[in-house]
Short mmCIF file of C-alpha atoms and ligand atoms in Angstrom, two decimals:
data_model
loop_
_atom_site.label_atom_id
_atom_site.label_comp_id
_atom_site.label_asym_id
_atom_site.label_seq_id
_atom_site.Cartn_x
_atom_site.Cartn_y
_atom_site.Cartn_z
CA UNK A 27 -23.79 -21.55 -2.66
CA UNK A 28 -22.35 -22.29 -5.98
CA UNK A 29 -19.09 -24.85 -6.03
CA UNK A 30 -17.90 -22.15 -8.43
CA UNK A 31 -16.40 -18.85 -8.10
CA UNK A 32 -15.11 -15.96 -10.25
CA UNK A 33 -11.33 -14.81 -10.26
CA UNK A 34 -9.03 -12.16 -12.11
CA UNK A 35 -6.24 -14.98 -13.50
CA UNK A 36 -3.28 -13.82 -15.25
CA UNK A 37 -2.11 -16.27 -17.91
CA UNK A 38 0.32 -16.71 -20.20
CA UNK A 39 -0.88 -15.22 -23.90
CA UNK A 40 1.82 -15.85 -26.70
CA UNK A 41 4.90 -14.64 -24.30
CA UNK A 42 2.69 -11.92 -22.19
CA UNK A 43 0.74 -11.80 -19.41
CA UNK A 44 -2.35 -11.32 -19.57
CA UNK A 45 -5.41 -11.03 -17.27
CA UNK A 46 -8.99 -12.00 -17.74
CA UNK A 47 -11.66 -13.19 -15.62
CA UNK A 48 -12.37 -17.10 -14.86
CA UNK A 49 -15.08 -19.67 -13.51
CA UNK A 50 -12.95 -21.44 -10.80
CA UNK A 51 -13.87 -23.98 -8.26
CA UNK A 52 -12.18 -24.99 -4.92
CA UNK A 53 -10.16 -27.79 -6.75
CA UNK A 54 -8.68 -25.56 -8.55
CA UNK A 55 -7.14 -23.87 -5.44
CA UNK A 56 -3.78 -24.29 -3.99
CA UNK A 57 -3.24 -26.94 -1.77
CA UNK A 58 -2.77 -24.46 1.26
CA UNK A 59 -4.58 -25.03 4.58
CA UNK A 60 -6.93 -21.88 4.76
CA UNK A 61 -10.45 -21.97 2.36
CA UNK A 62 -11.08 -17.81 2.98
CA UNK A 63 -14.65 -16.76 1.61
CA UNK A 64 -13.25 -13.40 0.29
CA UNK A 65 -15.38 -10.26 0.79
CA UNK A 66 -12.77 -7.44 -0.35
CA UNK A 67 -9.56 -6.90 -2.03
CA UNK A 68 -8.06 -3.29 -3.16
CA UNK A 69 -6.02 -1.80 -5.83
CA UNK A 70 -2.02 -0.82 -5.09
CA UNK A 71 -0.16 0.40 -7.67
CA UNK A 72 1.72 -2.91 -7.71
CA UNK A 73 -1.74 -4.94 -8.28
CA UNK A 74 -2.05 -1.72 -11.24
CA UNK A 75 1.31 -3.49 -12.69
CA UNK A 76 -0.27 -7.08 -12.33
CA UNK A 77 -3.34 -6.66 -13.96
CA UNK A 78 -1.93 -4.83 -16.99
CA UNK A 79 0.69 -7.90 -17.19
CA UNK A 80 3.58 -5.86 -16.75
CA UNK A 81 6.03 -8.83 -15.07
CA UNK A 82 4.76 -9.35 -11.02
CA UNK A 83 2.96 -12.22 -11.44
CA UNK A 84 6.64 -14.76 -11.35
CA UNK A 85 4.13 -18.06 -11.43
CA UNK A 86 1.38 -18.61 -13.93
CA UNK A 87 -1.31 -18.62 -14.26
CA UNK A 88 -2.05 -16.21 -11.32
CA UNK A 89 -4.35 -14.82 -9.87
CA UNK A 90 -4.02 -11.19 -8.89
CA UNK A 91 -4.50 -9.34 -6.05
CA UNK A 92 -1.79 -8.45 -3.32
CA UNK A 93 -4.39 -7.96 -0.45
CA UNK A 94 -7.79 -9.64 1.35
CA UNK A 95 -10.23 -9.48 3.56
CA UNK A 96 -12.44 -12.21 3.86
CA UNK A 97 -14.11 -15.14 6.78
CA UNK A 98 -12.41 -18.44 7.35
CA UNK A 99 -14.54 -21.21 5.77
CA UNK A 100 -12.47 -24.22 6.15
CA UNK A 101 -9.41 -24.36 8.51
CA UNK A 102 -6.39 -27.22 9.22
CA UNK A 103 -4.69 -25.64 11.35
CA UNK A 104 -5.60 -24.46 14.98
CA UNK A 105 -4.81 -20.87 15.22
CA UNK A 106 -8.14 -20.58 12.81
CA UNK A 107 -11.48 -21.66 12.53
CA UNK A 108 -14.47 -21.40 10.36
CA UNK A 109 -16.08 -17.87 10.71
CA UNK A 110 -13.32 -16.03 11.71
CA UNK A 111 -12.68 -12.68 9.99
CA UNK A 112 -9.04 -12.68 8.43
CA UNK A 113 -6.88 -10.27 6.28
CA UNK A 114 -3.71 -10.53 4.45
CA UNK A 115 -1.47 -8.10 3.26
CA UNK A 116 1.53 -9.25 0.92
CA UNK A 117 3.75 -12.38 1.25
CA UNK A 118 3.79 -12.17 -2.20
CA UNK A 119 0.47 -12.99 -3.21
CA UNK A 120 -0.18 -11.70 -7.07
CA UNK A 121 3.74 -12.66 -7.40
CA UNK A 122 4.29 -15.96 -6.32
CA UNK A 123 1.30 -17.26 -5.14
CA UNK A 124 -2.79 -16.19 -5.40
CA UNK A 125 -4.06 -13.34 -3.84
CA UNK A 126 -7.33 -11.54 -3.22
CA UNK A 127 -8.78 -10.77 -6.60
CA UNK A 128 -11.34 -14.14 -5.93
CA UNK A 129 -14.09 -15.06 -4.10
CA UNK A 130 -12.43 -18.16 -2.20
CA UNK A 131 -8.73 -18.34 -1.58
CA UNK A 132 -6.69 -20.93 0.03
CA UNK A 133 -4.11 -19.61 2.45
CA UNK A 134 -0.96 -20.32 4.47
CA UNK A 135 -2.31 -20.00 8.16
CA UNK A 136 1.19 -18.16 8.70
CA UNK A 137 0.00 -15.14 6.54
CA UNK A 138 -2.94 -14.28 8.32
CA UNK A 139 -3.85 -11.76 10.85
CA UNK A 140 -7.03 -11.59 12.68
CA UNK A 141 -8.99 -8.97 11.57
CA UNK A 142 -8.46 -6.37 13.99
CA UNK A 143 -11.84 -5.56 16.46
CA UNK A 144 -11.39 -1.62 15.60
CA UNK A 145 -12.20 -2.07 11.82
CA UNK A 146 -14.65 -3.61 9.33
CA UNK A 147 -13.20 -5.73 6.64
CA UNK A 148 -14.11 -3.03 4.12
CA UNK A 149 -12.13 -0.36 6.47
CA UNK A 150 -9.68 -3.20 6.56
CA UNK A 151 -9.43 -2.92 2.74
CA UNK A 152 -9.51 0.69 2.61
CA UNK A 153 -6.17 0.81 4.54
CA UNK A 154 -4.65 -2.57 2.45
CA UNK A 155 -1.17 -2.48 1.52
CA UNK A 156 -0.83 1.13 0.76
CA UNK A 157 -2.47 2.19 4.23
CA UNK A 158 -0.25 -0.65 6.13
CA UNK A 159 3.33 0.60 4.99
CA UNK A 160 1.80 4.43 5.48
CA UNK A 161 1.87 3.33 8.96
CA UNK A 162 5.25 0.98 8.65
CA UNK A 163 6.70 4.51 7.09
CA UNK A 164 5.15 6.26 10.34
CA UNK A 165 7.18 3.84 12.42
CA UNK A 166 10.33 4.05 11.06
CA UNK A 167 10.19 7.56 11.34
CA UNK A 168 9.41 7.02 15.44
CA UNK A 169 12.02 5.17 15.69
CA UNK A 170 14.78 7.51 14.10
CA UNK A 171 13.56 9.91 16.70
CA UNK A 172 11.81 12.34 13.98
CA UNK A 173 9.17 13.38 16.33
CA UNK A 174 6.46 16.36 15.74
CA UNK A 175 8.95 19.10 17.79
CA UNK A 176 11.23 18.58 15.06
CA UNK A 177 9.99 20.19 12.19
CA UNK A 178 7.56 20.01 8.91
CA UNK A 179 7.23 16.45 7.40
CA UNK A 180 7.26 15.91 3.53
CA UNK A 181 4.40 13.36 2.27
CA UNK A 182 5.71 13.02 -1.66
CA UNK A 183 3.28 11.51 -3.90
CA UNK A 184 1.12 12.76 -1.27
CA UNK A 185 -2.40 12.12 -3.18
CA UNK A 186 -1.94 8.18 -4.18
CA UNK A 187 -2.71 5.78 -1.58
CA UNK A 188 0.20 5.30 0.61
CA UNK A 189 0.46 9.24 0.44
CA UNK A 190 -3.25 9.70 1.49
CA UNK A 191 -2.65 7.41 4.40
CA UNK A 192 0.29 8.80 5.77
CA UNK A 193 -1.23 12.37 5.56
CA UNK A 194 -4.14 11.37 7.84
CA UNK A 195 -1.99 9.06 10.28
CA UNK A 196 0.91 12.21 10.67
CA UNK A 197 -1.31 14.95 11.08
CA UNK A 198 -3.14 12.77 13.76
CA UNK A 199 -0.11 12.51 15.40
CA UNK A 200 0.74 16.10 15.26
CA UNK A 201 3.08 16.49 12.65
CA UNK A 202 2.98 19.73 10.75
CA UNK A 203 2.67 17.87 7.24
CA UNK A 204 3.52 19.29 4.09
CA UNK A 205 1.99 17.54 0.69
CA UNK A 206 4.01 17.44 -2.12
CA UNK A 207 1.67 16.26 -5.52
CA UNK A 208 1.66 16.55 -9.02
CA UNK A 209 -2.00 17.58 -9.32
CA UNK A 210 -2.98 20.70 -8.01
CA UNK A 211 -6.48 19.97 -7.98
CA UNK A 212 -6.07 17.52 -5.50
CA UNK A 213 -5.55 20.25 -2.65
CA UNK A 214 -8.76 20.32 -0.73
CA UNK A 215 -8.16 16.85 -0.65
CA UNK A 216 -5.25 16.53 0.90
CA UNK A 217 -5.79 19.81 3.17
CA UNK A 218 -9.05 18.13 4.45
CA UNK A 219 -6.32 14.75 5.43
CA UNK A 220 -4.44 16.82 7.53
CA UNK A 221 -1.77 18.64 5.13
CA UNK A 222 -1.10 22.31 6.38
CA UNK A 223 0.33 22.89 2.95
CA UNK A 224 0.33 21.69 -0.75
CA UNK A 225 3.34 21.77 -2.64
CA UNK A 226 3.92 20.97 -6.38
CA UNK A 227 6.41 18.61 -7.77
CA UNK A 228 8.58 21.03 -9.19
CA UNK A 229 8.46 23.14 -5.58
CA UNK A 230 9.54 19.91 -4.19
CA UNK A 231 12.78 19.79 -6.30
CA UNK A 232 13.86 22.56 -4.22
CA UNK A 233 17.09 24.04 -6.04
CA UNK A 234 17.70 20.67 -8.01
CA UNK A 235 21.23 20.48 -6.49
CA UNK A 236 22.74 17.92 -4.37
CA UNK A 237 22.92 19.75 -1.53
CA UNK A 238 19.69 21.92 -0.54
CA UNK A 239 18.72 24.44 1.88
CA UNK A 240 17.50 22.57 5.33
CA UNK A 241 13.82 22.55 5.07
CA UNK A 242 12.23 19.41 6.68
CA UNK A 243 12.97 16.94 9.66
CA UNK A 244 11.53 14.15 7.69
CA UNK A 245 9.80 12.77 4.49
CA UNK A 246 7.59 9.79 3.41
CA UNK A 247 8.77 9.12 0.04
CA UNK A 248 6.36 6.95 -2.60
CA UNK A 249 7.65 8.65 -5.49
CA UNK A 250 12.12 7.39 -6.04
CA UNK A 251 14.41 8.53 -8.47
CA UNK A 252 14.57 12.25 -8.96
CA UNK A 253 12.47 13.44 -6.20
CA UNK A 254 13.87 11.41 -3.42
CA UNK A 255 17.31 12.62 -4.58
CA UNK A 256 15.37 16.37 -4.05
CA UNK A 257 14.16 15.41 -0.89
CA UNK A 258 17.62 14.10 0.55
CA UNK A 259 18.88 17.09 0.06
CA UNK A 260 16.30 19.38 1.92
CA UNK A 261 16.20 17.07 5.07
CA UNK A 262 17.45 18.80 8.00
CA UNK A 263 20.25 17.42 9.77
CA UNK A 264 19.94 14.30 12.00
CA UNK A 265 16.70 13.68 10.16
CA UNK A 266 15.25 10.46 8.19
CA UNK A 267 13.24 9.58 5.06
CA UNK A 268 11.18 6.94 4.54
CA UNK A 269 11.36 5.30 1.77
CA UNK A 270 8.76 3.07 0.21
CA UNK A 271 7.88 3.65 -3.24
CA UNK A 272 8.86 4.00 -7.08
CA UNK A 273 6.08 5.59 -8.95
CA UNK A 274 8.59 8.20 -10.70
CA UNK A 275 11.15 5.59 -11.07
CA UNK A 276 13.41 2.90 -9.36
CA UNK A 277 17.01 5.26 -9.53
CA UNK A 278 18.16 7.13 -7.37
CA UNK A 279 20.49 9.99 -8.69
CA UNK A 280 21.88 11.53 -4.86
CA UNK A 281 25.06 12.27 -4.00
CA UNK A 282 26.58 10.98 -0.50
CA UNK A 283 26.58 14.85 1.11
CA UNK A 284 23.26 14.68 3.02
CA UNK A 285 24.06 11.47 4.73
CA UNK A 286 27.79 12.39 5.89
CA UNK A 287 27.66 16.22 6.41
CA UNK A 288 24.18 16.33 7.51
CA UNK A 289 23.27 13.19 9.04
CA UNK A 290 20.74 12.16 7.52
CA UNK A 291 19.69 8.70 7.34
CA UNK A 292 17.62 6.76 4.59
CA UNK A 293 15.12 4.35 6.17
CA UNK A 294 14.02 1.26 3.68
CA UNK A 295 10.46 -0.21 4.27
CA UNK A 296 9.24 -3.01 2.91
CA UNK A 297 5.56 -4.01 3.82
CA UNK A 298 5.30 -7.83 1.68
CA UNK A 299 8.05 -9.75 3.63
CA UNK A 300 7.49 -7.71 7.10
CA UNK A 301 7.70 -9.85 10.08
CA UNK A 302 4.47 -10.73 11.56
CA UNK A 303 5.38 -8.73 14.70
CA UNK A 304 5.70 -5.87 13.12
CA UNK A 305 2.67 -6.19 11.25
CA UNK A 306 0.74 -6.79 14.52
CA UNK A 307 2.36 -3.71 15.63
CA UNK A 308 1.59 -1.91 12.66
CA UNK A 309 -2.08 -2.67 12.29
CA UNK A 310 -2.66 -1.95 16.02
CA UNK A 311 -1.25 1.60 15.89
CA UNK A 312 -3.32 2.25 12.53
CA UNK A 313 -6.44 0.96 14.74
CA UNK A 314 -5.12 4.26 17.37
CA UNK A 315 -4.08 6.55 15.15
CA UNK A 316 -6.33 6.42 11.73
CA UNK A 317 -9.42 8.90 11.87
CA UNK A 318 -11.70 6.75 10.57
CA UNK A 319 -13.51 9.85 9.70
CA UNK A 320 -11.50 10.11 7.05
CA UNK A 321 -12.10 6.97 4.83
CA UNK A 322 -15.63 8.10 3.25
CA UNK A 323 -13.06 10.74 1.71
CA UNK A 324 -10.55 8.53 1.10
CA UNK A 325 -12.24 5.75 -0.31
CA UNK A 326 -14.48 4.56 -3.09
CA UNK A 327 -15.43 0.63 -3.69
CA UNK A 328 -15.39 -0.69 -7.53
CA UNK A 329 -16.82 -4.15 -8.49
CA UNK A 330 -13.98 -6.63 -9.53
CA UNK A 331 -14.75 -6.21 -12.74
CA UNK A 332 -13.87 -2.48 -13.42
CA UNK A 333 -10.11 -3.80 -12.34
CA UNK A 334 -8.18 -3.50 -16.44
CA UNK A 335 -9.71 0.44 -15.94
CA UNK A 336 -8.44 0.81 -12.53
CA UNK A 337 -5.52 -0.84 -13.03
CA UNK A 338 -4.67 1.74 -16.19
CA UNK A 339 -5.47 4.59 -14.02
CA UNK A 340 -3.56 3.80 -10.72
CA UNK A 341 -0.64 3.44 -13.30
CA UNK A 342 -0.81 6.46 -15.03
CA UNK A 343 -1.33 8.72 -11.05
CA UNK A 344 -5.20 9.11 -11.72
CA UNK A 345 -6.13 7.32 -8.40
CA UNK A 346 -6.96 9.26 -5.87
CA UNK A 347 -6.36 7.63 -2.04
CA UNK A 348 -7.57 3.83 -1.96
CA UNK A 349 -10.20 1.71 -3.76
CA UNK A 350 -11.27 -0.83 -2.36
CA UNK A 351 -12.47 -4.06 -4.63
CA UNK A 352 -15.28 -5.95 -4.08
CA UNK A 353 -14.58 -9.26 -5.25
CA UNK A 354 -18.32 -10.36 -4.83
CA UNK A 355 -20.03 -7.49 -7.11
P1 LIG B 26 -0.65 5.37 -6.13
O1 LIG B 26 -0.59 5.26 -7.60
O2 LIG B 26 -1.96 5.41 -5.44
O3 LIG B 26 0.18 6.66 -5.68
C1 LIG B 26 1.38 7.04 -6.29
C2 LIG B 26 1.40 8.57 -6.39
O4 LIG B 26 2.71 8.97 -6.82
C3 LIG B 26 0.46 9.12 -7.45
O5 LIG B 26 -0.85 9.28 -6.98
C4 LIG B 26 1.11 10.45 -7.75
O6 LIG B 26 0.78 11.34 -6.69
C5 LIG B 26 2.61 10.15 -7.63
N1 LIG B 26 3.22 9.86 -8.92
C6 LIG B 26 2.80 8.98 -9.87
N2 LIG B 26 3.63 9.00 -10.93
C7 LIG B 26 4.59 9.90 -10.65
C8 LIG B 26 5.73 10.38 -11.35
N3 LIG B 26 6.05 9.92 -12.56
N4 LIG B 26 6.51 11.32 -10.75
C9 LIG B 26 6.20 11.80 -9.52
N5 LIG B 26 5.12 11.38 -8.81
C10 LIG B 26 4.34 10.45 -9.37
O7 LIG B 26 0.23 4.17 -5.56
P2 LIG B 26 0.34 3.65 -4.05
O8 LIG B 26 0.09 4.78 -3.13
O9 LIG B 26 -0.40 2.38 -3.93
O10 LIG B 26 1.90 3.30 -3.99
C11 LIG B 26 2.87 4.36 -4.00
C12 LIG B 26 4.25 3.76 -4.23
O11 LIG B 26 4.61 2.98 -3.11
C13 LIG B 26 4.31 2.84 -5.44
O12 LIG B 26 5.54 3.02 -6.09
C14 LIG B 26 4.23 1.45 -4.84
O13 LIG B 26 4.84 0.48 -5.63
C15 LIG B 26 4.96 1.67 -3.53
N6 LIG B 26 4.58 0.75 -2.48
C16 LIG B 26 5.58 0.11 -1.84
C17 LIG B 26 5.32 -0.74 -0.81
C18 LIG B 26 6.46 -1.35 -0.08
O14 LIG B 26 6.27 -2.38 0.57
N7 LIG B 26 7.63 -0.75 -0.10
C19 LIG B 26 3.94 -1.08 -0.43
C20 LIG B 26 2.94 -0.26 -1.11
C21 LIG B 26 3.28 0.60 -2.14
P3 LIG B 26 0.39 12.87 -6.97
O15 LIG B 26 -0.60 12.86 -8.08
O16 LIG B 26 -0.15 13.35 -5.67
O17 LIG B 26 1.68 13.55 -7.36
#
């Protein structure tokens, strides 16, 4: 094989980032102690904001890509060795250090997890990021003792990735899952994940006030701002949102009344900085409780190169569930 090696590199072009495709070679690498032949990398709406320079890359040059899947080719340390199959999800690759969107990468060992036996590195990469905090989102709702009994659960944002996800992993798990999205053509779609409904955005603003009508025990929020505020309000009392995305915006515009006369508590979830345990834990119950059924739907695979389109589209809400990049086409 060739010494050299294609990457998406974000550089510095007269005060803005900018990404374009380079010839690398391993010397070019960071000095980390993983060499991982990549095989696949995917698109999340933060990789969307990377590619079209809009301020995550905090190092350049950089080279994009949040998640990987790939096989161990050189390894110092001993919890890996050549030919194992590896992915990583986070630990701010694409921000502060290089991620998946190349065909070798150089790793810290501590980021890896061993690709689990259930899935394929391309299933693997059809979960990625987006599929990983679906599940993370999942958990936290466990654990705040939202269980299926309880009511209707609110997907927001529900035809994006993380949305896609959690409709197939809730329904699975016998929630009655309602989809909120702001294109109505997406329905089949999301009825054939799992949703029993399919809401619009402005149905999902409920009255618009701070203080709603009780409608559902819990909610998977990708969207912020406006709509969580709308969600807040409709959660039943004693229930729990999870919180994990910003795609309508970064505010929130609430007011305190669903938290002190309802109970209702607002669970943050984070999927770059997640301990490893709960990562383990995470990508064990998505091995259980994904229908892998579900990913030819899900899914489609784009060559690294069609990344500046993709990236436009997953920022403007014109991807539908996950692509998954192949970093070798
Ligand atoms: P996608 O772009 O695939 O999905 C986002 C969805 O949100 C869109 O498909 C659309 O769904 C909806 N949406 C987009 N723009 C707006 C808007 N202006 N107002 C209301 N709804 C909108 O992204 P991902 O699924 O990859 O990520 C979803 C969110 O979660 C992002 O904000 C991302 O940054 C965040 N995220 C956070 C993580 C964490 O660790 N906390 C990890 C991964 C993602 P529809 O068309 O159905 O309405």
């Amino acid at each position: 094989m060739s010494d050299t090696f294609r990457a998406l590199v974000i550089e510095d072009q007269d005060g803005k980032q900018k990404a374009g495709f380079k010839t690398l070679s391993v010397a070019d690498l960071p000095d980390e102690d993983v060499l991982v032949d990549v095989s696949y990398s995917t698109l999340n709406y933060k990789d969307g904001l990377a590619v079209l320079g809009k301020g995550i890359a905090r190092r350049l040059p950089m080279v994009g890509g949040i998640d990987l899947a790939g096989t161990v080719a050189e390894s110092k340390s001993p919890d890996f060795k050549p030919g194992d199959k590896v992915i990583v999800n986070g630990y701010g690759l694409s921000e502060l250090y290089w991620g998946g969107y190349s065909q070798k990468q150089k790793l810290k060992p501590e980021w890896l997890i061993k690709l689990p036996d259930a899935f394929t590195m391309q299933d693997a990469m059809a979960i990625g990021t987006a599929g990983y905090t679906s599940m993370l989102c999942v958990l936290a709702l466990e654990k705040a003792g939202v269980t299926p009994d309880k009511g209707d659960i609110l997907v927001t944002g529900a035809a994006g990735g993380v949305g896609s996800v959690a409709i197939a992993l809730l329904a699975k798990l016998g929630y009655r899952v309602i989809a909120s999205s702001g294109r109505a053509e997406t329905a089949d779609y999301l009825k054939k994940l799992g949703a029993a409904e399919v809401i619009s955005r402005e149905e999902t603003m409920g009255s618009g006030r701070p203080f709603d009508k009780e409608r559902y025990a819990g909610a998977v929020d990708c969207v912020g701002s406006k709509i969580l505020a709308a969600v807040l309000a409709q959660i039943k009392y004693g229930g729990a949102v999870a919180a994990c995305g910003l795609a309508g915006g970064n505010d929130l515009p609430t007011s305190v009344l669903p938290f002190i006369l309802r109970g209702v508590s607002l669970l943050g979830v984070d999927s770059v900085m997640a301990p490893r345990e709960k990562r383990i834990e995470a990508w064990s119950r998505l091995a259980t409780d994904l229908d892998k059924s579900l990913f030819a739907d899900m899914t489609r695979v784009e060559p690294m190169t069609n990344l500046p389109s993709l990236a436009a589209d997953i920022i403007n809400g014109q991807i539908k569930g996950r692509v998954v990049i192949d970093v070798n086409a």
